[in-house]
mmCIF file of C-alpha atoms in Angstrom:
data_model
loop_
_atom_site.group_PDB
_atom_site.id
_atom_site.type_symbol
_atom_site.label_atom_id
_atom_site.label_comp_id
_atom_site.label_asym_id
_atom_site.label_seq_id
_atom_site.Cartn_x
_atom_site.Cartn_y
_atom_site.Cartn_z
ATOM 1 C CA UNK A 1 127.658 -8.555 -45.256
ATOM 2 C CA UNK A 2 127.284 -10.837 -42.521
ATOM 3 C CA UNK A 3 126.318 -7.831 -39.989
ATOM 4 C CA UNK A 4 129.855 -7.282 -38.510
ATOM 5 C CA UNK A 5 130.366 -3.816 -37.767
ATOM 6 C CA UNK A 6 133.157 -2.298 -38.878
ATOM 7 C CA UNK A 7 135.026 0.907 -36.808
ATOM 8 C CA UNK A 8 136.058 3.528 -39.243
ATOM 9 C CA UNK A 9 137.582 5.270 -36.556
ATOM 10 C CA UNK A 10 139.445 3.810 -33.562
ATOM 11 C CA UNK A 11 142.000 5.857 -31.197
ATOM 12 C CA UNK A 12 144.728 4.254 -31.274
ATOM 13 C CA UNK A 13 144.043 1.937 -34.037
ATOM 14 C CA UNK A 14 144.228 4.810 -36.633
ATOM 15 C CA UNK A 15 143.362 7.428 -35.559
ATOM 16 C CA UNK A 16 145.395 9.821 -32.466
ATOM 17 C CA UNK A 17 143.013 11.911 -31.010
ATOM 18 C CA UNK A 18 145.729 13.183 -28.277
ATOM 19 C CA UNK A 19 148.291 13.827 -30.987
ATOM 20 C CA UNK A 20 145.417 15.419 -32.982
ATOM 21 C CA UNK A 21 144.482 17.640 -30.206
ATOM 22 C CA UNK A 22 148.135 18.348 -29.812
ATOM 23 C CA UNK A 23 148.106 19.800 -33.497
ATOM 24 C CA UNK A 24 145.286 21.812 -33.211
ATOM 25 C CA UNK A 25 146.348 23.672 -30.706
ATOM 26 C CA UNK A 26 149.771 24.135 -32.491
ATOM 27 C CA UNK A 27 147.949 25.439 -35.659
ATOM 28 C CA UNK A 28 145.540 27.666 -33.406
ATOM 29 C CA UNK A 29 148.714 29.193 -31.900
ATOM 30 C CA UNK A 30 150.098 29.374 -35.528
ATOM 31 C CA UNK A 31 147.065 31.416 -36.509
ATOM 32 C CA UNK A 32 146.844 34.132 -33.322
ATOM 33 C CA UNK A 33 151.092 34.488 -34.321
ATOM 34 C CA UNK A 34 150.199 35.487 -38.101
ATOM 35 C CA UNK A 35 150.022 39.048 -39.598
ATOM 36 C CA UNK A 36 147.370 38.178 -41.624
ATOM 37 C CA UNK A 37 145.390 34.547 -42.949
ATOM 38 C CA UNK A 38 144.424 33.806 -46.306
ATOM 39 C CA UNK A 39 141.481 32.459 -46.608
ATOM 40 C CA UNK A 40 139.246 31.502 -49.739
ATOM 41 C CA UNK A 41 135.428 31.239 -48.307
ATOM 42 C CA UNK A 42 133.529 33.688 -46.083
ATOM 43 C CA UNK A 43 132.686 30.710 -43.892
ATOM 44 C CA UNK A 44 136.068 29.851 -43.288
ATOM 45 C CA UNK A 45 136.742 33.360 -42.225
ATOM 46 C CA UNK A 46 134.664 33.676 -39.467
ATOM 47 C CA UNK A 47 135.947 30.100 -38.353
ATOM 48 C CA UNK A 48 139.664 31.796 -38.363
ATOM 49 C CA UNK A 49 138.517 35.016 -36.582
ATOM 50 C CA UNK A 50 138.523 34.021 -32.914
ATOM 51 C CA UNK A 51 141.941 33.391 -33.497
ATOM 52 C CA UNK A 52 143.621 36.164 -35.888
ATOM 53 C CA UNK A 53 140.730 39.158 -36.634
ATOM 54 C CA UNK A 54 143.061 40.273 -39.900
ATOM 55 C CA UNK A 55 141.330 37.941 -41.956
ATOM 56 C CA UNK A 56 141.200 38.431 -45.932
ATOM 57 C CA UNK A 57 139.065 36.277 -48.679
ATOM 58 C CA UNK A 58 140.873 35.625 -51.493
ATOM 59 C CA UNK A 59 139.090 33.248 -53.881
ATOM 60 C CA UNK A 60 140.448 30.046 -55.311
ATOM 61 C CA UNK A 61 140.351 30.523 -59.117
ATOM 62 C CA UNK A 62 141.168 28.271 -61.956
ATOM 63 C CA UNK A 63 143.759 29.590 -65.043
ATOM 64 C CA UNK A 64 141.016 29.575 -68.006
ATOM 65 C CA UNK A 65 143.711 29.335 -70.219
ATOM 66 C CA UNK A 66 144.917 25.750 -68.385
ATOM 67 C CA UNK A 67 140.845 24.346 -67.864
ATOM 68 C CA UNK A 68 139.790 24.104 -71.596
ATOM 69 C CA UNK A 69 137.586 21.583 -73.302
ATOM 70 C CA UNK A 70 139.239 19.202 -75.429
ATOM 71 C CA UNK A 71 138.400 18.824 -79.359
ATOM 72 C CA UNK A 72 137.837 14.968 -79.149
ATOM 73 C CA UNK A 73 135.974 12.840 -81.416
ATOM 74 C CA UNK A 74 132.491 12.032 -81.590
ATOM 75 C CA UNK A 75 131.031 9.048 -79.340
ATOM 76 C CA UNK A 76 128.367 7.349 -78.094
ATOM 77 C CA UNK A 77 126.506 7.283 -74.613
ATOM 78 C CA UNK A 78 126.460 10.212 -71.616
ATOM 79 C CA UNK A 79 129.500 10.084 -69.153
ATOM 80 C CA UNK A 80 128.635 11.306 -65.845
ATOM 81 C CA UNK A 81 131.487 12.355 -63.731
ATOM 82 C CA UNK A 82 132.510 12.349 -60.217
ATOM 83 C CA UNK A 83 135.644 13.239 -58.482
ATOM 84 C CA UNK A 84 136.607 12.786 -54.902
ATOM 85 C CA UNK A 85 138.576 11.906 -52.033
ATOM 86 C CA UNK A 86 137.933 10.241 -48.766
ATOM 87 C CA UNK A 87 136.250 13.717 -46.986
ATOM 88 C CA UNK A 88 133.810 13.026 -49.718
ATOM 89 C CA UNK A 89 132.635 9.467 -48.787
ATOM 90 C CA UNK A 90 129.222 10.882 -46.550
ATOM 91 C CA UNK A 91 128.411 12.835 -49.414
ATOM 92 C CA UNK A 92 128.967 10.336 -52.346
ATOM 93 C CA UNK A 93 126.825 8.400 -49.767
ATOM 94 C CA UNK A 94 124.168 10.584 -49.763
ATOM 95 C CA UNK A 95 122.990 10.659 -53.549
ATOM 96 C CA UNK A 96 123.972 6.488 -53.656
ATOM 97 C CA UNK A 97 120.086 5.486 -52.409
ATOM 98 C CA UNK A 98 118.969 6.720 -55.911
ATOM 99 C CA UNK A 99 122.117 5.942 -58.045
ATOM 100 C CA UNK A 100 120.962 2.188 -59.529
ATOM 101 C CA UNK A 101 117.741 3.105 -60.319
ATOM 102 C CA UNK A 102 119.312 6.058 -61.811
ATOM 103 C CA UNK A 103 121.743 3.788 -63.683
ATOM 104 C CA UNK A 104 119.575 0.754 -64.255
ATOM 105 C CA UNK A 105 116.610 3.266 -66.054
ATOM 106 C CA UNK A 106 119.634 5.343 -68.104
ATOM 107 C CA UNK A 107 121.698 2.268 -69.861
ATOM 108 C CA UNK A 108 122.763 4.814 -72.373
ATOM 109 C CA UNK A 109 125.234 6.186 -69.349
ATOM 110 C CA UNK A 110 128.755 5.494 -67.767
ATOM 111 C CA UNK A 111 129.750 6.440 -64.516
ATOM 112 C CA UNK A 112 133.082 8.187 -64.242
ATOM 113 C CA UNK A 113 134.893 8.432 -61.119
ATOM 114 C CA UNK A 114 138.203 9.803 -60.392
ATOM 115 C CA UNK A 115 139.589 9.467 -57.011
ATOM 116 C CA UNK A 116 137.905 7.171 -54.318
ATOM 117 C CA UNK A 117 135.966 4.668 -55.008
ATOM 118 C CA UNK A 118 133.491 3.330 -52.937
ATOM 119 C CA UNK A 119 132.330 0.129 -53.979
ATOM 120 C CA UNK A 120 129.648 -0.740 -51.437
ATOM 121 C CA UNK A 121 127.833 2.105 -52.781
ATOM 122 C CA UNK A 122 128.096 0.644 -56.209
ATOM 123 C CA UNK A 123 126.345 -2.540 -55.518
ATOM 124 C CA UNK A 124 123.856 -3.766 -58.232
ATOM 125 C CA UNK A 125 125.006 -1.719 -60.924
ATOM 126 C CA UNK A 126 126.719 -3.403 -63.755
ATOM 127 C CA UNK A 127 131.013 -2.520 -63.261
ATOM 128 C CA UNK A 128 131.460 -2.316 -67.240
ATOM 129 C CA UNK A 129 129.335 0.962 -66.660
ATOM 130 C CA UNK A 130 131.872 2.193 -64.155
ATOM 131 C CA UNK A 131 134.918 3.406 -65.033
ATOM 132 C CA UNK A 132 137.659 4.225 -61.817
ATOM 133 C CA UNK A 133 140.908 6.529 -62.439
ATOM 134 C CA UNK A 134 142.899 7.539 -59.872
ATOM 135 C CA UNK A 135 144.445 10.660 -59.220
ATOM 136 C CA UNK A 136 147.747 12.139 -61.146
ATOM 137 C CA UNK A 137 150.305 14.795 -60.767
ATOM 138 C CA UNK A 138 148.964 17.975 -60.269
ATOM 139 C CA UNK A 139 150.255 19.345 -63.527
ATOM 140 C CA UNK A 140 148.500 17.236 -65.299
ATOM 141 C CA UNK A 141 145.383 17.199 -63.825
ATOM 142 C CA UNK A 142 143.507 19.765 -65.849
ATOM 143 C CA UNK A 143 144.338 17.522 -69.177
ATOM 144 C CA UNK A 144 143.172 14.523 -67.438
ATOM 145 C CA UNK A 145 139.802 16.127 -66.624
ATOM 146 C CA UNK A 146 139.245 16.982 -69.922
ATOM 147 C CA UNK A 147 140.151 14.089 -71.186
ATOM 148 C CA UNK A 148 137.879 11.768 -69.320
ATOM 149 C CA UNK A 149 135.395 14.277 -71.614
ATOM 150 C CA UNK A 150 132.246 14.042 -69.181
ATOM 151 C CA UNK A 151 128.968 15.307 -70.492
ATOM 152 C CA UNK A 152 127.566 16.410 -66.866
ATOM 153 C CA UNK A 153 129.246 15.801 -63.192
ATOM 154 C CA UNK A 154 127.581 15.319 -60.140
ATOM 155 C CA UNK A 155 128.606 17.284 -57.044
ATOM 156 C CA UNK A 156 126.963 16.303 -53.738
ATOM 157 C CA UNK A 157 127.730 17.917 -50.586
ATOM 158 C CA UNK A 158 126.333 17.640 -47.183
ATOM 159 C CA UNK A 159 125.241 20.759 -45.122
ATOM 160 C CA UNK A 160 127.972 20.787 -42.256
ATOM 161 C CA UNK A 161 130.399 23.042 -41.188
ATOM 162 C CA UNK A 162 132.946 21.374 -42.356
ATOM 163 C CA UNK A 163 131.706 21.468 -46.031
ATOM 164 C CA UNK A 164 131.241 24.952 -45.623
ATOM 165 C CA UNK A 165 134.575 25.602 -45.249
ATOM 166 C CA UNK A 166 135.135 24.482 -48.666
ATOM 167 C CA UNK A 167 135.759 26.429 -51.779
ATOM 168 C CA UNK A 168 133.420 25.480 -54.755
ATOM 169 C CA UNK A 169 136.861 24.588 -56.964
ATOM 170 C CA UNK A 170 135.335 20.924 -58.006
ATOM 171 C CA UNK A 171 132.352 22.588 -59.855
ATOM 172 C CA UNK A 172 134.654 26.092 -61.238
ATOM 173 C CA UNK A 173 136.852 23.217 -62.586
ATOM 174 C CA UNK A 174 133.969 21.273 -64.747
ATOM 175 C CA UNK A 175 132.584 24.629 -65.200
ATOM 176 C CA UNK A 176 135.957 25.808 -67.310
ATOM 177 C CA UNK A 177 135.670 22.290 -69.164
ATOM 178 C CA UNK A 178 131.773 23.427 -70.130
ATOM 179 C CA UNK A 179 130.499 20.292 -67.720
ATOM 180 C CA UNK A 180 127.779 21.336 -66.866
ATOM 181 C CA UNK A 181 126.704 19.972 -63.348
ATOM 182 C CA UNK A 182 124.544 18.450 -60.579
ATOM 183 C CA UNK A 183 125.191 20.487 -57.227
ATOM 184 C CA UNK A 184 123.937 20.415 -53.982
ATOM 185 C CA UNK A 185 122.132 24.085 -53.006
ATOM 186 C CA UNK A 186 125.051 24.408 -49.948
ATOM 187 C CA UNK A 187 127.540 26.395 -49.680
ATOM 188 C CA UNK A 188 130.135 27.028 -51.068
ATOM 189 C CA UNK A 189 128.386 25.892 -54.159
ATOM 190 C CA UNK A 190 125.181 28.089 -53.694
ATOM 191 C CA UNK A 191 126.401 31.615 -54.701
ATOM 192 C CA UNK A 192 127.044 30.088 -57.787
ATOM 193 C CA UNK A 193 123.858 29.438 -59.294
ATOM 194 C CA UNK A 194 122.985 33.354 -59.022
ATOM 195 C CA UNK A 195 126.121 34.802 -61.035
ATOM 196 C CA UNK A 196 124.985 33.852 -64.404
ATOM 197 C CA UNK A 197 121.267 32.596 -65.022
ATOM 198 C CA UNK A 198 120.957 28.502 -65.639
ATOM 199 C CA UNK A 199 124.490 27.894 -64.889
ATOM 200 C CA UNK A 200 123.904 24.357 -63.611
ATOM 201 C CA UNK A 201 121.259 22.259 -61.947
ATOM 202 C CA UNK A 202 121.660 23.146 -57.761
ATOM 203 C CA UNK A 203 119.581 20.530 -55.441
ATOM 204 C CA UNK A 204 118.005 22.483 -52.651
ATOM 205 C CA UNK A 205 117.975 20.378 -49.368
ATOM 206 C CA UNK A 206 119.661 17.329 -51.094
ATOM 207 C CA UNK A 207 116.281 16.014 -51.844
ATOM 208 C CA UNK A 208 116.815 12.941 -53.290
ATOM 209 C CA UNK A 209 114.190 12.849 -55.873
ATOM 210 C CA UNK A 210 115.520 15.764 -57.351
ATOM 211 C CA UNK A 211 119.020 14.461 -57.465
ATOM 212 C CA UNK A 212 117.562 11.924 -59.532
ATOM 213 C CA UNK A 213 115.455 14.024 -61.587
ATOM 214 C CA UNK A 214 117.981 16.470 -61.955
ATOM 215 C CA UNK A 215 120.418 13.670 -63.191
ATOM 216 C CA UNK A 216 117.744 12.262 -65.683
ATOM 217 C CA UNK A 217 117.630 16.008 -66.653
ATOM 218 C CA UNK A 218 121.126 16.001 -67.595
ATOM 219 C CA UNK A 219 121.255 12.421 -69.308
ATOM 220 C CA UNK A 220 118.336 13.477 -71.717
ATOM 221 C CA UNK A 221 118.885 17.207 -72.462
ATOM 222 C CA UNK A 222 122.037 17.159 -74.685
ATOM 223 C CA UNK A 223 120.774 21.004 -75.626
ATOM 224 C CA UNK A 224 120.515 22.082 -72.046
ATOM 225 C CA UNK A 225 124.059 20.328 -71.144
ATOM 226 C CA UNK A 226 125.608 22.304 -73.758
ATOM 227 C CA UNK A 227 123.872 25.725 -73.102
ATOM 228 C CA UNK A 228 124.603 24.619 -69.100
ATOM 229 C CA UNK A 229 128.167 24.240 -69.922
ATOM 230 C CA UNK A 230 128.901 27.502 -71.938
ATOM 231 C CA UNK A 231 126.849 29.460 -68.731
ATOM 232 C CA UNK A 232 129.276 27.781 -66.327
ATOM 233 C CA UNK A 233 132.318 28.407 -68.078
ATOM 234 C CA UNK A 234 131.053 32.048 -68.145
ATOM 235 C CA UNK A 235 131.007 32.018 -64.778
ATOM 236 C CA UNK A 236 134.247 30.926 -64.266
ATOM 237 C CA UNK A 237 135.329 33.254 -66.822
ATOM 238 C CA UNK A 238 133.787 36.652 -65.500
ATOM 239 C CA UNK A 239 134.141 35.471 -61.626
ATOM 240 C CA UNK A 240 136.718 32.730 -60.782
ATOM 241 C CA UNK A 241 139.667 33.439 -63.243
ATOM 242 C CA UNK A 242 142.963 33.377 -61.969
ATOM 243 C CA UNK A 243 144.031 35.488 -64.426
ATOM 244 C CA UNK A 244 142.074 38.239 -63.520
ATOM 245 C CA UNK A 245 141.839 37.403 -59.386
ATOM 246 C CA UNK A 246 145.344 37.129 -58.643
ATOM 247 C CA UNK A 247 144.951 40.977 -58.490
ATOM 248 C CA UNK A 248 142.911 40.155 -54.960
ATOM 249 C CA UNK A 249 145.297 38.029 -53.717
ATOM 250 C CA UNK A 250 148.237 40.315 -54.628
ATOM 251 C CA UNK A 251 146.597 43.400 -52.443
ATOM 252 C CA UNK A 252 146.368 41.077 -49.303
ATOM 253 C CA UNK A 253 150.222 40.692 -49.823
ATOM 254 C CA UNK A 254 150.985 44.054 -50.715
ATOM 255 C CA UNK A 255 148.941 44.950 -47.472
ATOM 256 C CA UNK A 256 150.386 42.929 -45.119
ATOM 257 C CA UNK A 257 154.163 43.632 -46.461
ATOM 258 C CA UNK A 258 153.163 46.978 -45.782
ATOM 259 C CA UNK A 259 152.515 46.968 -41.970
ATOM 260 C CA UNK A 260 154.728 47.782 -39.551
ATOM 261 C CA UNK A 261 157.077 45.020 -38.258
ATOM 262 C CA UNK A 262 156.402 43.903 -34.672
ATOM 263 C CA UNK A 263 157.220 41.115 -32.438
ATOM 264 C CA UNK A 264 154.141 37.891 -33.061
ATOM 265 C CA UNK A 265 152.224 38.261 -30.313
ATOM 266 C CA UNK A 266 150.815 34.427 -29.093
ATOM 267 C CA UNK A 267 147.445 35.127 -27.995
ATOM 268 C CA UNK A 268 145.772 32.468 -25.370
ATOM 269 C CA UNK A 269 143.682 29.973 -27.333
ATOM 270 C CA UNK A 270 141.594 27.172 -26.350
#
């Protein structure tokens, strides 16, 4: 506020980049020792394979049976979700130049955020429109999803390598709700849109005008949020169940267990 800058990062304050470079080349040295790494995106693969080249993608999944909409009554108003932790702040950042006009033309609609929340990016828009949980037990989490009962969800992600790297579980877990959602057109949320037609609404170069339109889209289209929702739980049904793609993971396993035993083998990494 008064034009202090602030240091998210500072070695030695809190952050160790020594120690961290001390770890990386621990888990490097972890990776060239393995038989074989599990990994869940393509990306990610070829990140692993100057390291270890028996790589295998095995996709994260949701159990369809867990991730179920919730027969709750009746209300009032559009809930617009977002959940996310602090890897997520750049890209919560991203969409928040648009988000109080969003908010301030759609009074009909309460923000929903689970996990961090940033409230510099929040500024201007009225807090009894916001409502903050944080996270719970992971056991619980699928009931707690449904039960915040969220009529769309917004999923920005920046275009780095690091979000690459991702799996695309945020949007196959509102997809098994039938939230229907706002994604950005990166991966590893862009193979999505093609596996069942109008699956979601995916923002190609996180163009911010279509972020908004997109969410406008989503706050006035009840119809399109529930035909949205049924195409992205069909997704998730036909592509992402963990019911059906434990078999994938299972055949890495079996593969591996099947090798020959040798002695690891610590390759030279940099």
């Amino acid at each position: 506020m008064n034009g202090e800058k602030i240091e998210v990062w500072k070695d030695g304050k809190n952050i160790d980049l020594a120690a961290n470079r001390e770890n990386m080349k621990f888990l490097k040295e972890g990776l060239s020792m393995s038989d074989m790494v599990l990994t869940t995106v393509d990306d990610l693969a070829e990140a692993f394979k100057p390291f270890n080249p028996n790589i295998r993608v095995c996709p994260n999944s949701v159990d369809i049976n867990t991730w179920e909409k919730l027969p709750l009554q009746p209300r009032q108003g559009v809930r617009m979700g977002w959940f996310g932790g602090d890897t997520h702040y750049h890209d919560w950042l991203m969409i928040a130049p648009v988000l109080k006009v969003f908010m301030d033309q759609n009074q009909n609609v309460t923000l929903v955020i689970m996990g961090g929340k940033y409230d510099g990016t929040l500024k201007g828009i009225d807090p009894t429109r916001i409502e903050h949980h944080h996270w719970c037990d992971i056991m619980a989490y699928p009931c707690k999803a449904a039960i915040l009962d969220l009529d769309f969800a917004t999923i920005p992600l920046k275009n780095t390598n690091f979000n690459r790297c991702k799996s695309p579980i945020k949007w196959l877990e509102m997809g098994a709700l039938k939230v229907p959602a706002v994604t950005s057109y990166v991966r590893p949320y862009s193979p999505l849109m093609d596996l069942v037609k109008d699956n979601g609404i995916f923002v190609e170069d996180n163009d911010l005008q279509a972020w908004f339109e997109g969410m406008v889209a989503m706050t006035k289209s009840p119809y399109m949020r529930r035909d949205m929702g049924e195409a992205a739980r069909k997704t998730v049904e036909q592509h992402y169940d963990a019911n059906k793609t434990w078999k994938i993971w299972l055949n890495a396993f079996e593969e591996v267990a099947s090798w020959p035993r040798q002695a690891p083998q610590l390759q030279q990494v940099s």
